[in-house]
Short mmCIF file of C-alpha atoms in Angstrom, two decimals:
data_model
loop_
_atom_site.label_atom_id
_atom_site.label_comp_id
_atom_site.label_asym_id
_atom_site.label_seq_id
_atom_site.Cartn_x
_atom_site.Cartn_y
_atom_site.Cartn_z
CA MET V 1 0.19 0.03 -0.11
CA LYS V 2 1.17 3.82 -0.90
CA THR V 3 2.57 5.43 1.66
CA PHE V 4 1.94 8.96 2.23
CA GLU V 5 3.37 11.93 4.32
CA LEU V 6 0.61 13.05 7.23
CA ILE V 7 0.34 16.30 8.78
CA ALA V 8 -1.86 16.55 12.20
CA PRO V 9 -1.90 20.39 13.66
CA CYS V 10 -2.60 20.63 17.33
CA HIS V 11 -2.94 23.11 19.65
CA PHE V 12 0.38 25.09 20.35
CA GLY V 13 2.68 23.71 23.23
CA LEU V 14 1.31 20.42 23.06
CA GLU V 15 2.86 18.70 20.45
CA ALA V 16 4.71 16.14 22.40
CA VAL V 17 1.42 14.75 23.80
CA LEU V 18 0.26 13.95 20.01
CA LYS V 19 3.77 12.95 19.14
CA ARG V 20 3.14 10.22 21.81
CA GLU V 21 -0.28 9.52 20.46
CA ILE V 22 0.92 8.78 17.17
CA TYR V 23 3.73 6.57 18.09
CA ASP V 24 1.14 4.91 20.31
CA LEU V 25 -0.56 4.14 16.97
CA GLY V 26 2.54 2.97 15.45
CA TYR V 27 3.62 4.91 12.97
CA GLU V 28 6.76 6.82 12.09
CA ILE V 29 7.46 10.94 13.01
CA THR V 30 9.30 12.83 10.22
CA LYS V 31 9.11 16.12 11.82
CA VAL V 32 7.50 18.10 14.74
CA GLU V 33 6.97 21.82 14.53
CA ASP V 34 5.08 24.49 16.18
CA GLY V 35 1.54 24.05 16.45
CA ARG V 36 1.79 20.00 14.31
CA VAL V 37 3.40 16.92 13.94
CA THR V 38 4.53 15.18 10.64
CA PHE V 39 4.64 11.11 10.39
CA GLU V 40 4.22 8.58 8.02
CA GLY V 41 1.20 6.38 7.14
CA ASP V 42 -0.71 4.27 4.25
CA ALA V 43 -4.56 4.73 3.78
CA GLU V 44 -5.15 2.77 6.85
CA ALA V 45 -2.65 5.57 8.44
CA ILE V 46 -5.40 8.47 7.83
CA CYS V 47 -8.96 6.35 8.95
CA ARG V 48 -6.99 5.46 11.94
CA ALA V 49 -5.55 9.02 12.95
CA ASN V 50 -8.79 10.50 12.57
CA ILE V 51 -10.96 8.05 14.54
CA PHE V 52 -8.58 7.17 16.92
CA LEU V 53 -5.87 10.18 17.74
CA ARG V 54 -7.36 12.50 20.71
CA THR V 55 -5.43 15.71 20.58
CA ALA V 56 -4.79 16.41 17.20
CA GLU V 57 -7.12 18.95 15.16
CA ARG V 58 -7.45 17.38 11.85
CA VAL V 59 -5.52 15.26 9.24
CA LEU V 60 -3.96 16.16 6.56
CA LEU V 61 -2.50 14.42 3.53
CA LYS V 62 0.64 16.24 2.29
CA VAL V 63 0.66 17.07 -1.23
CA GLY V 64 3.59 19.31 -1.41
CA GLN V 65 6.53 21.89 -0.13
CA PHE V 66 8.38 24.52 -1.64
CA HIS V 67 10.12 28.01 -1.18
CA ALA V 68 8.33 30.74 -2.82
CA GLU V 69 8.69 34.49 -2.32
CA THR V 70 6.51 36.10 -5.54
CA PHE V 71 3.17 34.81 -6.37
CA GLU V 72 4.95 33.47 -10.02
CA GLU V 73 7.08 30.95 -8.05
CA LEU V 74 3.71 30.22 -5.89
CA PHE V 75 2.01 29.36 -9.19
CA GLN V 76 4.70 27.46 -10.50
CA GLY V 77 4.99 25.55 -7.50
CA ILE V 78 1.58 24.43 -7.23
CA LYS V 79 1.18 23.66 -10.77
CA SER V 80 4.16 21.14 -10.72
CA ILE V 81 2.42 19.18 -7.74
CA PRO V 82 1.02 15.91 -9.65
CA TRP V 83 -2.53 16.73 -8.04
CA GLU V 84 -4.01 14.56 -10.60
CA ASP V 85 -3.01 11.61 -7.80
CA TYR V 86 -4.83 12.55 -5.40
CA ILE V 87 -8.08 14.36 -7.06
CA PRO V 88 -10.16 12.84 -9.94
CA LYS V 89 -11.93 14.28 -12.66
CA ASP V 90 -14.82 15.34 -10.87
CA GLY V 91 -13.56 15.82 -7.53
CA ARG V 92 -14.39 19.25 -6.19
CA PHE V 93 -11.27 21.11 -4.54
CA TRP V 94 -11.09 24.60 -3.01
CA VAL V 95 -8.48 26.42 -0.83
CA ALA V 96 -10.33 26.23 2.64
CA LYS V 97 -7.28 28.00 4.56
CA ALA V 98 -4.54 29.91 3.65
CA SER V 99 -2.19 31.33 6.86
CA SER V 100 1.30 33.09 6.30
CA ILE V 101 3.72 34.27 8.65
CA LYS V 102 6.64 36.14 8.06
CA SER V 103 6.64 35.33 4.88
CA LYS V 104 6.37 37.88 1.62
CA LEU V 105 3.19 36.66 0.56
CA PHE V 106 0.96 37.37 3.39
CA SER V 107 -2.44 37.91 1.69
CA PRO V 108 -4.84 34.75 2.15
CA SER V 109 -7.14 35.85 -0.54
CA ASP V 110 -4.92 36.17 -3.53
CA ILE V 111 -2.54 32.80 -2.28
CA GLN V 112 -6.01 30.52 -2.38
CA SER V 113 -6.71 32.84 -5.84
CA ILE V 114 -3.20 31.78 -7.28
CA VAL V 115 -3.27 28.07 -5.86
CA LYS V 116 -6.87 27.39 -7.64
CA LYS V 117 -5.76 28.76 -10.65
CA ALA V 118 -2.75 26.80 -10.84
CA MET V 119 -4.45 23.44 -9.70
CA VAL V 120 -6.60 24.18 -12.71
CA GLU V 121 -3.81 24.60 -15.34
CA ARG V 122 -2.53 21.52 -13.98
CA LEU V 123 -5.44 19.53 -13.90
CA LYS V 124 -6.98 21.13 -17.31
CA GLY V 125 -3.77 19.43 -19.02
CA LYS V 126 -3.63 16.29 -17.50
CA TYR V 127 -7.35 15.25 -18.13
CA HIS V 128 -7.22 17.08 -21.23
CA VAL V 129 -10.79 18.85 -20.53
CA GLU V 130 -11.34 22.77 -20.48
CA TRP V 131 -13.80 22.73 -17.24
CA PHE V 132 -14.17 20.75 -14.49
CA PRO V 133 -17.68 19.81 -13.21
CA GLU V 134 -16.66 19.36 -9.49
CA SER V 135 -19.68 16.82 -8.77
CA GLY V 136 -17.86 14.01 -6.95
CA ALA V 137 -16.11 13.97 -3.69
CA GLU V 138 -14.23 17.18 -1.90
CA TYR V 139 -11.06 17.73 -1.22
CA PRO V 140 -10.49 21.22 0.55
CA LEU V 141 -6.55 22.07 0.44
CA ARG V 142 -4.92 23.72 3.51
CA LEU V 143 -2.14 25.94 3.17
CA PHE V 144 0.70 27.20 5.51
CA LEU V 145 3.29 30.15 4.75
CA MET V 146 6.14 30.08 7.05
CA LYS V 147 8.80 32.22 6.39
CA ASN V 148 8.62 32.04 2.38
CA GLU V 149 8.36 27.99 3.09
CA VAL V 150 4.30 26.70 1.33
CA THR V 151 3.40 23.50 2.92
CA LEU V 152 0.13 22.21 1.49
CA GLY V 153 -2.00 19.13 2.72
CA ILE V 154 -5.72 18.28 1.67
CA ASP V 155 -8.11 18.16 4.65
CA ALA V 156 -8.95 14.21 5.15
CA SER V 157 -10.73 15.22 8.43
CA GLY V 158 -13.61 17.87 7.44
CA ASN V 159 -14.84 19.14 10.26
CA SER V 160 -12.29 19.83 13.41
CA LEU V 161 -11.89 16.64 15.01
CA HIS V 162 -12.53 18.51 18.58
CA LYS V 163 -16.24 17.77 17.06
CA ARG V 164 -16.61 14.37 18.44
CA GLY V 165 -20.21 14.79 18.39
CA TYR V 166 -21.32 14.25 21.68
CA ARG V 167 -21.67 18.09 22.60
CA LEU V 168 -24.73 19.89 21.14
CA MET V 169 -24.86 22.79 24.17
CA THR V 170 -21.66 24.77 24.94
CA SER V 171 -21.12 26.82 28.42
CA LYS V 172 -20.17 30.14 27.91
CA ALA V 173 -16.27 29.29 28.15
CA PRO V 174 -15.97 25.67 26.77
CA VAL V 175 -12.31 24.37 26.45
CA ALA V 176 -12.53 22.39 23.09
CA GLU V 177 -12.50 18.27 23.28
CA THR V 178 -8.82 18.11 21.96
CA LEU V 179 -7.46 20.34 24.02
CA ALA V 180 -9.04 18.85 27.44
CA ALA V 181 -7.90 15.43 26.28
CA ALA V 182 -3.94 16.95 25.77
CA LEU V 183 -4.70 18.62 29.10
CA ILE V 184 -5.73 15.29 30.92
CA MET V 185 -2.52 13.31 29.44
CA LEU V 186 -0.07 16.09 30.68
CA THR V 187 -1.00 14.99 33.96
CA PRO V 188 -0.36 11.50 35.98
CA TRP V 189 -3.82 10.86 36.15
CA LYS V 190 -5.14 7.20 35.26
CA LYS V 191 -8.27 5.51 35.12
CA ASP V 192 -8.24 4.17 38.76
CA ARG V 193 -7.57 7.81 39.89
CA ILE V 194 -10.68 10.23 41.08
CA LEU V 195 -11.10 12.70 38.93
CA VAL V 196 -13.05 16.09 40.15
CA ASP V 197 -14.14 19.17 37.42
CA PRO V 198 -15.65 21.51 39.97
CA PHE V 199 -16.36 23.98 36.84
CA CYS V 200 -17.61 21.11 34.58
CA GLY V 201 -19.56 23.38 32.15
CA SER V 202 -20.77 21.10 29.34
CA GLY V 203 -18.62 18.05 30.90
CA THR V 204 -15.90 18.22 28.44
CA PHE V 205 -12.94 17.26 30.75
CA PRO V 206 -15.21 14.54 32.74
CA ILE V 207 -16.13 13.28 29.38
CA GLU V 208 -12.79 13.36 27.73
CA ALA V 209 -11.72 11.22 30.78
CA ALA V 210 -14.25 9.14 30.72
CA MET V 211 -13.93 8.22 27.26
CA MET V 212 -10.13 7.91 27.70
CA ALA V 213 -11.50 5.35 30.91
CA ALA V 214 -13.37 3.17 29.02
CA ASN V 215 -10.64 3.23 25.92
CA ILE V 216 -13.45 4.54 23.57
CA ALA V 217 -12.07 6.08 20.07
CA PRO V 218 -12.86 9.90 19.81
CA GLY V 219 -13.85 9.60 16.14
CA MET V 220 -16.00 6.46 15.69
CA ASN V 221 -19.35 7.96 15.51
CA ARG V 222 -19.02 10.98 13.58
CA GLU V 223 -17.83 11.22 9.54
CA PHE V 224 -14.68 12.14 7.67
CA LYS V 225 -14.23 13.75 4.58
CA ALA V 226 -11.33 11.20 3.53
CA GLU V 227 -14.44 8.91 3.37
CA GLY V 228 -15.49 9.89 0.02
CA TRP V 229 -11.98 9.89 -1.20
CA GLU V 230 -12.72 6.14 -2.99
CA ASN V 231 -9.53 6.80 -5.61
CA LEU V 232 -7.37 6.68 -2.49
CA ILE V 233 -8.56 5.10 0.80
CA PRO V 234 -10.78 1.75 -0.05
CA HIS V 235 -13.94 2.09 1.94
CA LYS V 236 -13.61 -1.10 3.45
CA LEU V 237 -10.76 0.40 5.65
CA TRP V 238 -12.84 3.02 7.61
CA TYR V 239 -15.14 -0.04 8.33
CA GLU V 240 -12.13 -1.48 9.66
CA GLY V 241 -11.04 1.12 11.51
CA VAL V 242 -14.54 1.58 13.36
CA GLU V 243 -14.53 -2.11 13.96
CA GLU V 244 -11.23 -1.95 15.85
CA ALA V 245 -12.31 0.46 17.85
CA GLU V 246 -15.30 -1.48 18.60
CA ASP V 247 -13.01 -4.35 19.90
CA LEU V 248 -10.92 -1.92 22.30
CA ILE V 249 -13.58 -0.70 24.07
CA ASN V 250 -13.76 -1.50 27.80
CA ARG V 251 -17.34 -1.92 28.44
CA GLN V 252 -16.85 -3.45 32.47
CA ILE V 253 -14.65 -0.27 33.16
CA LYS V 254 -15.47 1.10 37.00
CA ALA V 255 -14.48 5.05 37.54
CA ASP V 256 -14.73 7.62 39.76
CA ILE V 257 -15.37 10.61 37.60
CA GLN V 258 -17.28 13.65 38.79
CA GLY V 259 -18.41 16.78 37.62
CA TYR V 260 -20.14 19.67 39.36
CA ASP V 261 -21.45 23.27 38.27
CA ILE V 262 -23.33 26.07 40.01
CA ASP V 263 -25.64 25.96 36.70
CA LYS V 264 -28.63 23.48 37.17
CA GLU V 265 -29.43 23.73 33.83
CA VAL V 266 -25.57 23.70 32.33
CA VAL V 267 -25.23 19.94 34.64
CA LYS V 268 -28.41 18.88 32.63
CA ALA V 269 -26.42 19.83 29.58
CA ALA V 270 -22.97 17.80 30.44
CA ARG V 271 -24.90 14.81 31.20
CA ASP V 272 -26.86 14.81 28.21
CA ASN V 273 -23.49 15.35 26.69
CA ALA V 274 -21.91 11.88 28.33
CA ARG V 275 -25.20 9.94 27.40
CA ARG V 276 -24.49 10.69 23.80
CA ALA V 277 -20.26 10.23 23.99
CA GLY V 278 -21.56 6.76 25.83
CA VAL V 279 -20.29 7.42 29.39
CA GLU V 280 -23.13 8.25 31.34
CA GLU V 281 -22.55 5.21 33.82
CA LEU V 282 -19.34 6.92 34.44
CA ILE V 283 -19.54 10.08 35.16
CA HIS V 284 -21.58 11.63 38.35
CA PHE V 285 -22.20 15.17 37.72
CA GLN V 286 -24.03 17.46 39.81
CA GLN V 287 -25.04 21.09 40.94
CA ARG V 288 -22.47 22.35 43.45
CA PRO V 289 -20.39 25.10 44.09
CA VAL V 290 -16.83 25.13 44.53
CA ASP V 291 -16.56 25.80 48.24
CA GLN V 292 -18.56 22.54 48.78
CA LEU V 293 -16.14 20.67 46.68
CA ASN V 294 -14.90 16.99 49.10
CA HIS V 295 -14.20 13.89 48.66
CA PRO V 296 -13.39 10.99 51.37
CA LYS V 297 -10.57 8.84 49.12
CA LYS V 298 -7.17 10.39 49.11
CA TYR V 299 -4.88 11.28 45.89
CA GLY V 300 -7.17 12.58 43.31
CA PHE V 301 -7.16 14.69 41.01
CA VAL V 302 -9.08 18.35 40.17
CA ILE V 303 -9.03 19.45 36.61
CA CYS V 304 -10.68 22.17 35.63
CA ASN V 305 -10.98 25.09 33.29
CA PRO V 306 -12.83 27.77 36.19
CA PRO V 307 -14.04 31.47 34.87
CA TYR V 308 -11.39 33.87 33.66
CA GLY V 309 -13.13 36.82 34.37
CA GLU V 310 -13.34 38.40 30.94
CA ARG V 311 -16.24 40.43 31.63
CA MET V 312 -16.08 43.43 33.99
CA GLU V 313 -18.75 42.14 36.70
CA GLU V 314 -17.27 38.44 36.81
CA LYS V 315 -13.68 40.27 37.13
CA GLU V 316 -14.34 41.46 40.49
CA ALA V 317 -15.35 37.92 41.73
CA LEU V 318 -12.20 36.22 40.31
CA PRO V 319 -10.00 36.51 43.90
CA GLY V 320 -12.34 35.27 46.07
CA LEU V 321 -13.24 32.57 43.49
CA TYR V 322 -9.62 31.33 43.52
CA ARG V 323 -9.30 31.85 47.25
CA GLU V 324 -12.68 29.40 47.48
CA ILE V 325 -10.58 27.03 45.23
CA GLY V 326 -7.56 27.02 47.01
CA GLU V 327 -9.35 26.33 50.50
CA ALA V 328 -11.01 23.33 48.43
CA VAL V 329 -7.80 21.81 47.45
CA ARG V 330 -6.13 22.48 50.91
CA ARG V 331 -9.15 20.48 52.37
CA LEU V 332 -8.33 17.62 49.89
CA ASP V 333 -4.72 18.06 51.02
CA SER V 334 -3.34 14.62 49.08
CA TRP V 335 -5.05 15.63 45.92
CA SER V 336 -2.89 17.72 42.72
CA ALA V 337 -4.76 20.33 41.34
CA TYR V 338 -4.64 21.68 37.29
CA LEU V 339 -6.03 24.60 36.29
CA LEU V 340 -6.04 26.03 32.95
CA THR V 341 -7.19 29.88 33.17
CA SER V 342 -5.49 33.40 32.48
CA TYR V 343 -5.84 34.71 35.84
CA GLU V 344 -2.89 36.07 36.62
CA ASP V 345 -3.29 36.19 40.49
CA THR V 346 -4.10 32.46 40.28
CA GLU V 347 -1.24 31.44 42.69
CA LYS V 348 -1.66 34.08 44.89
CA CYS V 349 -5.36 33.41 45.56
CA MET V 350 -4.89 29.74 45.67
CA GLY V 351 -1.79 30.36 48.45
CA ARG V 352 0.67 28.43 46.74
CA LYS V 353 3.14 28.52 43.44
CA ALA V 354 2.67 25.99 41.04
CA ASP V 355 4.93 23.06 40.37
CA LYS V 356 4.94 23.51 36.87
CA ASN V 357 2.99 26.16 34.56
CA ARG V 358 2.62 25.93 30.84
CA LYS V 359 1.15 28.56 28.50
CA ILE V 360 -1.35 27.23 26.31
CA TYR V 361 -3.77 29.43 23.77
CA ASN V 362 -7.36 28.41 24.35
CA GLY V 363 -8.61 29.80 21.20
CA MET V 364 -6.53 33.36 20.46
CA LEU V 365 -6.86 33.70 24.26
CA LYS V 366 -3.59 33.19 26.08
CA THR V 367 -3.74 31.04 29.28
CA TYR V 368 -1.81 28.94 31.69
CA PHE V 369 -2.22 25.39 32.68
CA TYR V 370 -1.18 26.10 36.65
CA GLN V 371 -0.14 22.53 38.08
CA PHE V 372 -0.12 21.73 41.64
CA GLN V 373 0.60 18.62 42.64
CA GLY V 374 -0.02 16.55 45.20
CA PRO V 375 2.37 13.41 46.88
CA LYS V 376 1.96 10.53 45.31
CA PRO V 377 -0.21 7.67 46.79
CA PRO V 378 1.96 4.55 48.14
CA LYS V 379 2.82 1.74 45.67
CA ARG V 380 1.04 -1.59 46.04
CA ASN V 381 3.73 -3.91 45.99
CA ARG V 382 2.11 -6.16 48.79
CA ARG V 383 0.54 -9.49 47.65
CA PRO V 384 -3.62 -9.25 48.60
CA GLN V 385 -4.08 -12.12 51.26
CA SER V 386 -7.83 -12.63 50.54
CA ALA V 387 -10.72 -11.59 48.32
CA GLU V 388 -11.86 -9.35 50.38
CA GLU V 389 -8.65 -7.54 50.82
CA GLU V 390 -8.74 -7.47 47.35
CA VAL V 391 -11.86 -5.54 47.10
CA ASP V 392 -10.54 -3.14 49.76
CA ARG V 393 -7.77 -2.37 48.43
#
């Protein structure tokens, strides 16, 4: 089977998490750059990457890379790419997005126009036609210009991979599913440990954690643009990918994952989202303010996206709110807490300096992932003496 170069964009600063995911799927990494990871794979890899990757924004089939400082160089570079190897005569193709950073060519609309024109010129000569019906499968192109280096990829995903299909209603400041999954992966949390989100909103952190615990692939219940690429990917590979995902689900898993929110309607929406994700039985949602955060067990995790105070009236309440978070975490004295927020006095209000701090862009907003680490649980190296003792452990 033919091997391709595939590009997986991700949130800036989380490339290492995505890199580990791709390795775990069995594919070879060829390049890691800011906001994207390039790897090698065949047609099956396009299917599996879309179905299984939790932290990638989309999967692109890389078709070319070259240097261009003028529109003529851009036109000739595009025209030299063997588009006929990827796009059939009836294929619909367009430049869905063009981005330019530190390059001489910077107008997205002009870049899109030149690229489309060059693609048409190439395909007219190869297919010996003057007009394309564009009535077949869709092949949206994404172009990146970085320091005059052009990279092109055909979008195999379509809708961003953060759109798992379970979240119909969102809270005021939702965290994307892909970002939530990546942040959970940055922590030492495992499926046998407690996880609580006291600002759960639409339930993204608890739901993503529950899907990881049950080994539910994030893309198994949605469609992808490349499902129509029958000239490149046999349709049976998509069926086989979903079958593989079905076989890997652990339906017997038990988990202690909880989500709280002060808004009753938001909690109801979170439950509905969890039901659509197939993890309703693994999460306990409850209307509860953060000052009532408590748990009888030790060594749990608080992972949340608390309010940032983007509106003036909310900003005034932030010091008190973050002090309540700090007090709750101190009561849970063996727990770890992980907060994604742009609030600059987080550490002051929490009453301690974060053990680690990572800058993350949540959309266009610069935020920080504050990591307040608790003690590690004792190692379980003693062999249980009875069935009762095994249950107690």
